[in-house]
Coordinates of C-alpha atoms in Angstrom, one line a residue:
X1144 CA -5.3 26.6 8.8
X1145 CA -5.4 24.1 11.5
X1146 CA -8.5 21.5 10.3
X1147 CA -7.1 18.7 8.4
X1148 CA -9.7 19.5 5.7
X1149 CA -8.8 22.2 4.4
X1150 CA -7.2 21.2 0.5
X1151 CA -4.8 24.5 -0.2
X1152 CA -3.5 25.6 -3.2
X1153 CA 0.2 26.9 -2.2
X1154 CA 2.4 29.5 -4.3
X1155 CA 5.8 30.0 -3.6
X1156 CA 7.7 33.1 -4.7
X1157 CA 11.9 31.5 -4.8
X1158 CA 13.9 35.2 -4.7
X1159 CA 16.7 35.2 -5.6
X1160 CA 19.9 34.6 -3.4
X1161 CA 18.3 33.9 0.0
X1162 CA 20.2 31.5 2.5
X1163 CA 18.3 28.4 3.5
X1164 CA 17.1 29.9 6.4
X1165 CA 16.7 27.5 9.9
X1166 CA 13.4 27.1 10.1
X1167 CA 13.6 25.1 7.0
X1168 CA 17.4 23.7 8.3
X1169 CA 14.8 21.9 11.0
X1170 CA 11.6 21.6 9.3
X1171 CA 10.3 18.2 10.3
X1172 CA 8.7 18.8 13.9
X1173 CA 6.2 16.9 15.4
X1174 CA 4.4 18.6 18.1
X1175 CA 1.3 18.5 19.8
X1176 CA -1.4 20.1 16.8
X1177 CA 1.1 17.4 14.6
X1178 CA 0.0 14.5 17.3
X1179 CA -3.5 15.2 17.5
X1180 CA -3.5 15.7 13.4
X1181 CA -1.7 11.7 12.9
X1182 CA -4.1 10.8 15.2
X1183 CA -7.4 12.0 14.3
X1184 CA -7.9 9.0 11.3
X1185 CA -6.5 10.9 8.3
X1186 CA -6.4 8.6 4.7
X1187 CA -4.5 9.1 1.1
X1188 CA -5.3 7.4 -1.6
X1189 CA -1.8 4.8 -3.3
X1190 CA -1.5 4.2 -7.0
X1191 CA -3.7 1.6 -7.0
X1192 CA -6.7 3.7 -5.1
X1193 CA -6.5 2.5 -1.9
X1194 CA -7.2 4.5 1.4
X1195 CA -4.2 4.3 3.1
X1196 CA -4.4 5.6 7.3
X1197 CA -2.0 7.7 8.9
X1198 CA -3.2 6.5 12.1
X1199 CA -2.8 3.3 11.4
X1200 CA 0.7 3.6 9.6
X1201 CA 2.2 5.8 12.6
X1202 CA 1.9 2.2 14.6
X1203 CA 4.7 0.8 12.4
X1204 CA 6.9 4.3 12.5
X1205 CA 9.5 1.8 13.8
X1206 CA 9.4 -0.7 11.1
X1207 CA 11.9 0.5 9.5
X1208 CA 15.6 1.2 11.4
X1209 CA 17.7 2.7 8.3
X1210 CA 19.6 5.6 9.5
X1211 CA 19.3 8.9 7.9
X1212 CA 23.1 8.5 7.0
X1213 CA 22.3 5.6 5.0
X1214 CA 19.4 7.1 3.3
X1215 CA 21.2 9.9 2.5
X1216 CA 23.9 7.9 0.6
X1217 CA 21.5 5.9 -1.5
X1218 CA 19.5 8.3 -2.9
X1219 CA 21.3 8.1 -6.4
X1220 CA 19.5 4.4 -6.1
X1221 CA 16.0 5.8 -5.0
X1222 CA 15.5 9.5 -6.4
X1223 CA 14.6 9.0 -10.4
X1224 CA 13.8 11.2 -12.5
X1225 CA 11.9 10.9 -16.3
X1226 CA 11.5 13.1 -18.7
X1227 CA 8.6 13.4 -21.2
X1228 CA 8.3 15.3 -23.8
X1229 CA 5.4 15.6 -27.2
X1230 CA 8.0 13.4 -28.6
X1231 CA 8.2 11.0 -25.6
X1232 CA 4.7 11.4 -24.2
X1233 CA 5.0 7.1 -22.9
X1234 CA 7.4 6.4 -22.5
X1235 CA 9.9 8.1 -20.4
X1236 CA 14.1 9.7 -20.8
X1237 CA 15.4 8.7 -17.5
X1238 CA 17.8 11.3 -16.2
X1239 CA 21.0 11.2 -14.5
X1240 CA 22.1 13.8 -12.1
X1241 CA 25.9 15.2 -13.3
X1242 CA 25.1 12.6 -16.0
X1243 CA 25.7 14.8 -19.5
X1244 CA 25.4 11.0 -21.8
X1245 CA 21.7 10.5 -19.9
X1246 CA 21.2 14.5 -20.5
X1247 CA 22.3 14.2 -24.5
X1248 CA 20.8 11.0 -25.5
X1249 CA 17.3 12.4 -24.4
X1250 CA 14.8 15.1 -25.8
X1251 CA 15.1 17.3 -23.5
X1252 CA 15.4 20.9 -25.1
X1253 CA 17.0 23.6 -23.7
X1254 CA 14.9 25.7 -26.3
X1255 CA 11.6 25.2 -24.2
X1256 CA 10.4 25.5 -21.3
X1257 CA 10.2 23.0 -17.8
X1258 CA 8.3 22.1 -16.0
X1259 CA 9.1 19.3 -12.8
X1260 CA 6.5 17.5 -10.8
X1261 CA 5.9 15.4 -8.2
X1262 CA 4.1 13.0 -5.8
X1263 CA 3.3 12.5 -2.2
X1264 CA 3.1 10.0 0.5
X1265 CA 2.6 6.5 -0.5
X1266 CA 2.3 7.2 -4.3
X1267 CA 4.5 7.4 -7.2
X1268 CA 5.6 8.4 -10.7
X1269 CA 2.3 6.3 -12.0
X1270 CA 0.1 8.3 -9.3
X1271 CA -2.6 10.2 -10.6
X1272 CA -1.6 13.3 -9.5
X1273 CA 2.1 13.1 -12.0
X1274 CA -0.2 11.6 -14.8
X1275 CA -2.9 14.6 -14.6
X1276 CA -0.6 16.8 -14.8
X1277 CA 2.7 15.7 -17.0
X1278 CA -0.9 15.5 -19.6
X1279 CA -2.2 18.6 -19.0
X1280 CA 1.2 20.6 -19.8
X1281 CA 1.7 18.4 -22.8
X1282 CA -1.7 18.9 -24.0
X1283 CA -0.8 22.3 -23.9
X1284 CA 2.3 23.6 -24.9
X1285 CA 5.7 22.7 -25.6
X1286 CA 7.6 21.6 -22.6
X1287 CA 10.5 20.0 -20.8
X1288 CA 8.0 17.9 -18.7
X1289 CA 10.3 16.0 -15.6
X1290 CA 8.7 14.0 -13.1
X1291 CA 10.5 12.7 -10.2
X1292 CA 10.2 9.6 -8.7
X1293 CA 11.2 8.7 -5.0
X1294 CA 8.4 6.3 -4.2
X1295 CA 11.9 3.9 -2.3
X1296 CA 11.6 6.2 0.0
X1297 CA 7.6 6.9 0.3
X1298 CA 6.1 4.1 0.1
X1299 CA 7.9 4.1 3.6
X1300 CA 5.2 4.5 6.9
X1301 CA 4.3 8.2 6.9
X1302 CA 6.6 9.9 9.8
X1303 CA 9.8 7.6 8.7
X1304 CA 9.2 9.2 5.2
X1305 CA 8.7 12.3 6.2
X1306 CA 12.1 13.3 8.3
X1307 CA 13.8 12.8 4.7
X1308 CA 11.5 15.1 3.1
X1309 CA 14.5 17.7 3.3
X1310 CA 17.5 16.0 1.8
X1311 CA 15.2 14.7 -1.1
X1312 CA 14.7 18.4 -1.9
X1313 CA 18.0 18.8 -1.5
X1314 CA 19.0 16.0 -4.1
X1315 CA 16.9 17.3 -6.8
X1316 CA 18.0 20.9 -5.9
X1317 CA 21.4 19.5 -7.3
X1318 CA 19.6 18.2 -10.4
X1319 CA 18.6 21.7 -10.7
X1320 CA 22.4 22.5 -10.7
X1321 CA 23.1 20.4 -12.9
X1322 CA 20.8 21.5 -15.8
X1323 CA 20.8 24.5 -15.5
X1324 CA 24.5 24.9 -15.6
X1325 CA 24.3 22.9 -19.2
X1326 CA 21.3 25.4 -20.4
X1327 CA 17.8 25.0 -18.5
X1328 CA 16.5 28.5 -18.4
X1329 CA 15.4 28.0 -13.9
X1330 CA 13.3 32.0 -15.1
X1331 CA 10.7 29.2 -17.3
X1332 CA 11.0 26.2 -15.3
X1333 CA 7.8 25.8 -13.1
X1334 CA 7.7 23.1 -9.7
X1335 CA 4.7 21.4 -8.7
X1336 CA 4.3 19.0 -5.7
X1337 CA 1.5 17.0 -4.3
X1338 CA 1.3 16.5 -0.6
X1339 CA 4.7 15.3 1.1
X1340 CA 5.6 16.2 -2.7
X1341 CA 4.8 19.8 -2.1
X1342 CA 7.3 20.3 0.8
X1343 CA 10.2 18.3 -1.5
X1344 CA 9.6 20.8 -5.0
X1345 CA 9.6 23.6 -2.2
X1346 CA 12.8 22.8 -0.5
X1347 CA 14.6 22.0 -4.3
X1348 CA 13.5 25.5 -5.6
X1349 CA 15.1 26.4 -1.9
X1350 CA 18.4 25.1 -2.1
X1351 CA 19.0 25.8 -5.7
X1352 CA 21.7 27.8 -6.5
X1353 CA 19.2 29.6 -9.2
X1354 CA 15.8 31.0 -8.6
X1355 CA 13.5 29.1 -10.5
X1356 CA 10.8 30.5 -11.5
X1357 CA 7.5 28.8 -9.5
X1358 CA 6.9 26.8 -7.4
X1359 CA 3.6 25.4 -6.8
X1360 CA 2.2 22.9 -3.9
X1361 CA -0.8 21.0 -4.0
X1362 CA -2.5 20.5 -0.5
X1363 CA 1.2 20.6 1.3
X1364 CA 1.4 17.6 3.9
X1365 CA 0.5 19.4 7.6
X1366 CA 1.7 16.6 10.1
X1367 CA 5.2 17.3 11.1
X1368 CA 5.1 20.4 9.2
X1369 CA 2.4 22.4 11.2
X1370 CA 5.4 24.6 13.6
X1371 CA 7.1 26.4 10.2
X1372 CA 7.7 29.8 10.2
X1373 CA 7.6 32.6 7.7
X1374 CA 10.7 32.0 6.0
X1375 CA 9.5 28.6 4.9
X1376 CA 6.0 29.6 4.0
X1377 CA 4.6 30.2 1.0
X1378 CA 3.0 33.5 -0.9
X1379 CA -0.8 32.7 -2.2
X1380 CA -2.8 30.2 -0.6
X1381 CA -6.2 29.1 -2.2
X1382 CA -8.6 27.3 -0.4
X1383 CA -11.2 26.0 -3.4
X1384 CA -14.6 25.9 -1.9
X1385 CA -13.1 27.3 1.3
X1386 CA -10.9 24.7 1.9
X1387 CA -13.6 22.7 3.6
X1388 CA -14.9 19.0 1.9
X1389 CA -14.4 19.6 -2.6
X1390 CA -16.9 18.8 -4.5
X1391 CA -17.7 15.9 -5.4
X1392 CA -16.4 14.1 -2.4
X1393 CA -20.1 12.7 -0.8
X1394 CA -18.1 10.3 0.7
X1395 CA -14.3 11.7 1.8
X1396 CA -12.4 9.3 4.0
X1397 CA -10.2 11.0 6.1
X1398 CA -10.5 13.0 3.6
X1399 CA -8.7 11.9 1.3
X1400 CA -11.4 12.8 -1.6
X1401 CA -10.7 16.6 -0.8
X1402 CA -7.1 15.7 -0.8
X1403 CA -6.9 14.6 -4.5
X1404 CA -9.1 17.6 -5.3
X1405 CA -6.4 19.6 -5.5
X1406 CA -4.2 18.1 -8.2
X1407 CA -7.2 17.3 -10.1
X1408 CA -8.7 21.4 -10.4
X1409 CA -4.9 22.3 -10.5
X1410 CA -5.1 19.7 -14.2
X1411 CA -8.4 21.2 -14.6
X1412 CA -7.4 25.0 -14.5
X1413 CA -3.9 23.6 -16.8
X1414 CA -6.6 22.5 -19.8
X1415 CA -9.4 25.0 -19.3
X1416 CA -10.0 28.4 -21.0
X1417 CA -12.4 29.4 -18.5
X1418 CA -10.0 29.3 -15.3
X1419 CA -10.8 29.1 -12.0
X1420 CA -11.4 32.4 -10.0
X1421 CA -10.7 33.6 -6.8
X1422 CA -12.1 36.4 -4.4
X1423 CA -8.1 37.9 -2.9
X1424 CA -8.0 37.7 0.6
X1425 CA -5.7 39.0 3.5
X1426 CA -6.0 36.1 5.3
X1427 CA -8.0 32.9 5.8
X1428 CA -10.1 33.9 8.9
X1429 CA -11.1 36.9 7.4
X1430 CA -12.9 35.1 4.4
X1431 CA -14.3 32.9 7.5
X1432 CA -15.7 36.1 8.6
X1433 CA -16.9 37.5 5.1
X1434 CA -14.3 40.9 4.9
X1435 CA -12.5 40.3 2.0
X1436 CA -12.9 42.9 -1.1
X1437 CA -15.1 40.7 -3.6
X1438 CA -13.9 43.7 -6.6
X1439 CA -10.4 41.8 -6.3
X1440 CA -9.9 38.2 -8.3
X1441 CA -7.2 36.3 -9.1
X1442 CA -6.8 33.1 -11.3
X1443 CA -5.8 30.4 -9.4
X1444 CA -3.4 27.6 -10.9
X1445 CA -3.0 27.6 -15.1
X1446 CA -0.4 28.2 -17.4
X1447 CA 2.4 29.8 -15.3
X1448 CA 4.2 31.7 -17.6

């Protein structure tokens, strides 16, 4: 997975009672491969579909001098939780950690399964990634859909933002603990994150006291996380179109088009009656060498129970 243009669906299985391993505690590290990636003209699309360059962003990396401690102390003003249900598809209920009153006044129903979604760098809860997946779930079932907005952090330079992913994951885990304490069933809860948001939900589930049923990372951001070890990696990878440039991305500036295909495919997998069929293989490189067992197939994405 060394090439930046590999598009990956990452599926995490969170084991009950696991401690947070050291490689997660110190997950964000820059190595030579990360520097190469950050200087290889990578782009993403913001909420207004404008191209944003990670390489250009590196030049502005020191503009925000706020310390990580100051960011952590102000997370309650920068990370928001918006609840959507069949009863309020357009206007969300804002719920807050340890605020039982906001939860009681909301449309949250503890008898429903819960889906938690978040965005990546340069995006917000109004991004296409959150909207498409949110609407797919609400169209196909009766869910509590919580969209996490951490855009007050994600709009900052990539390196500055990435260094705060761990604290955001920890903060989100306190919401998971609060909701579980009040009656949410983690065994029917799925978390979905795109790009840097994939790391947010993965860490949140790992830090939570209980066991989240399923965590899905949609093309997790690689720069800064390239050296993650076994304890903090995903359980299954899906590589649509072999992981290279995606269908329809005739012009794919810095991989931006292929990067957004991850959440588009996932939303479609929820809506689809046919599904996306994948061939099982023990490694990506065995796939490249044509050594996979083509009789073993899996369904990518979909409405996970």
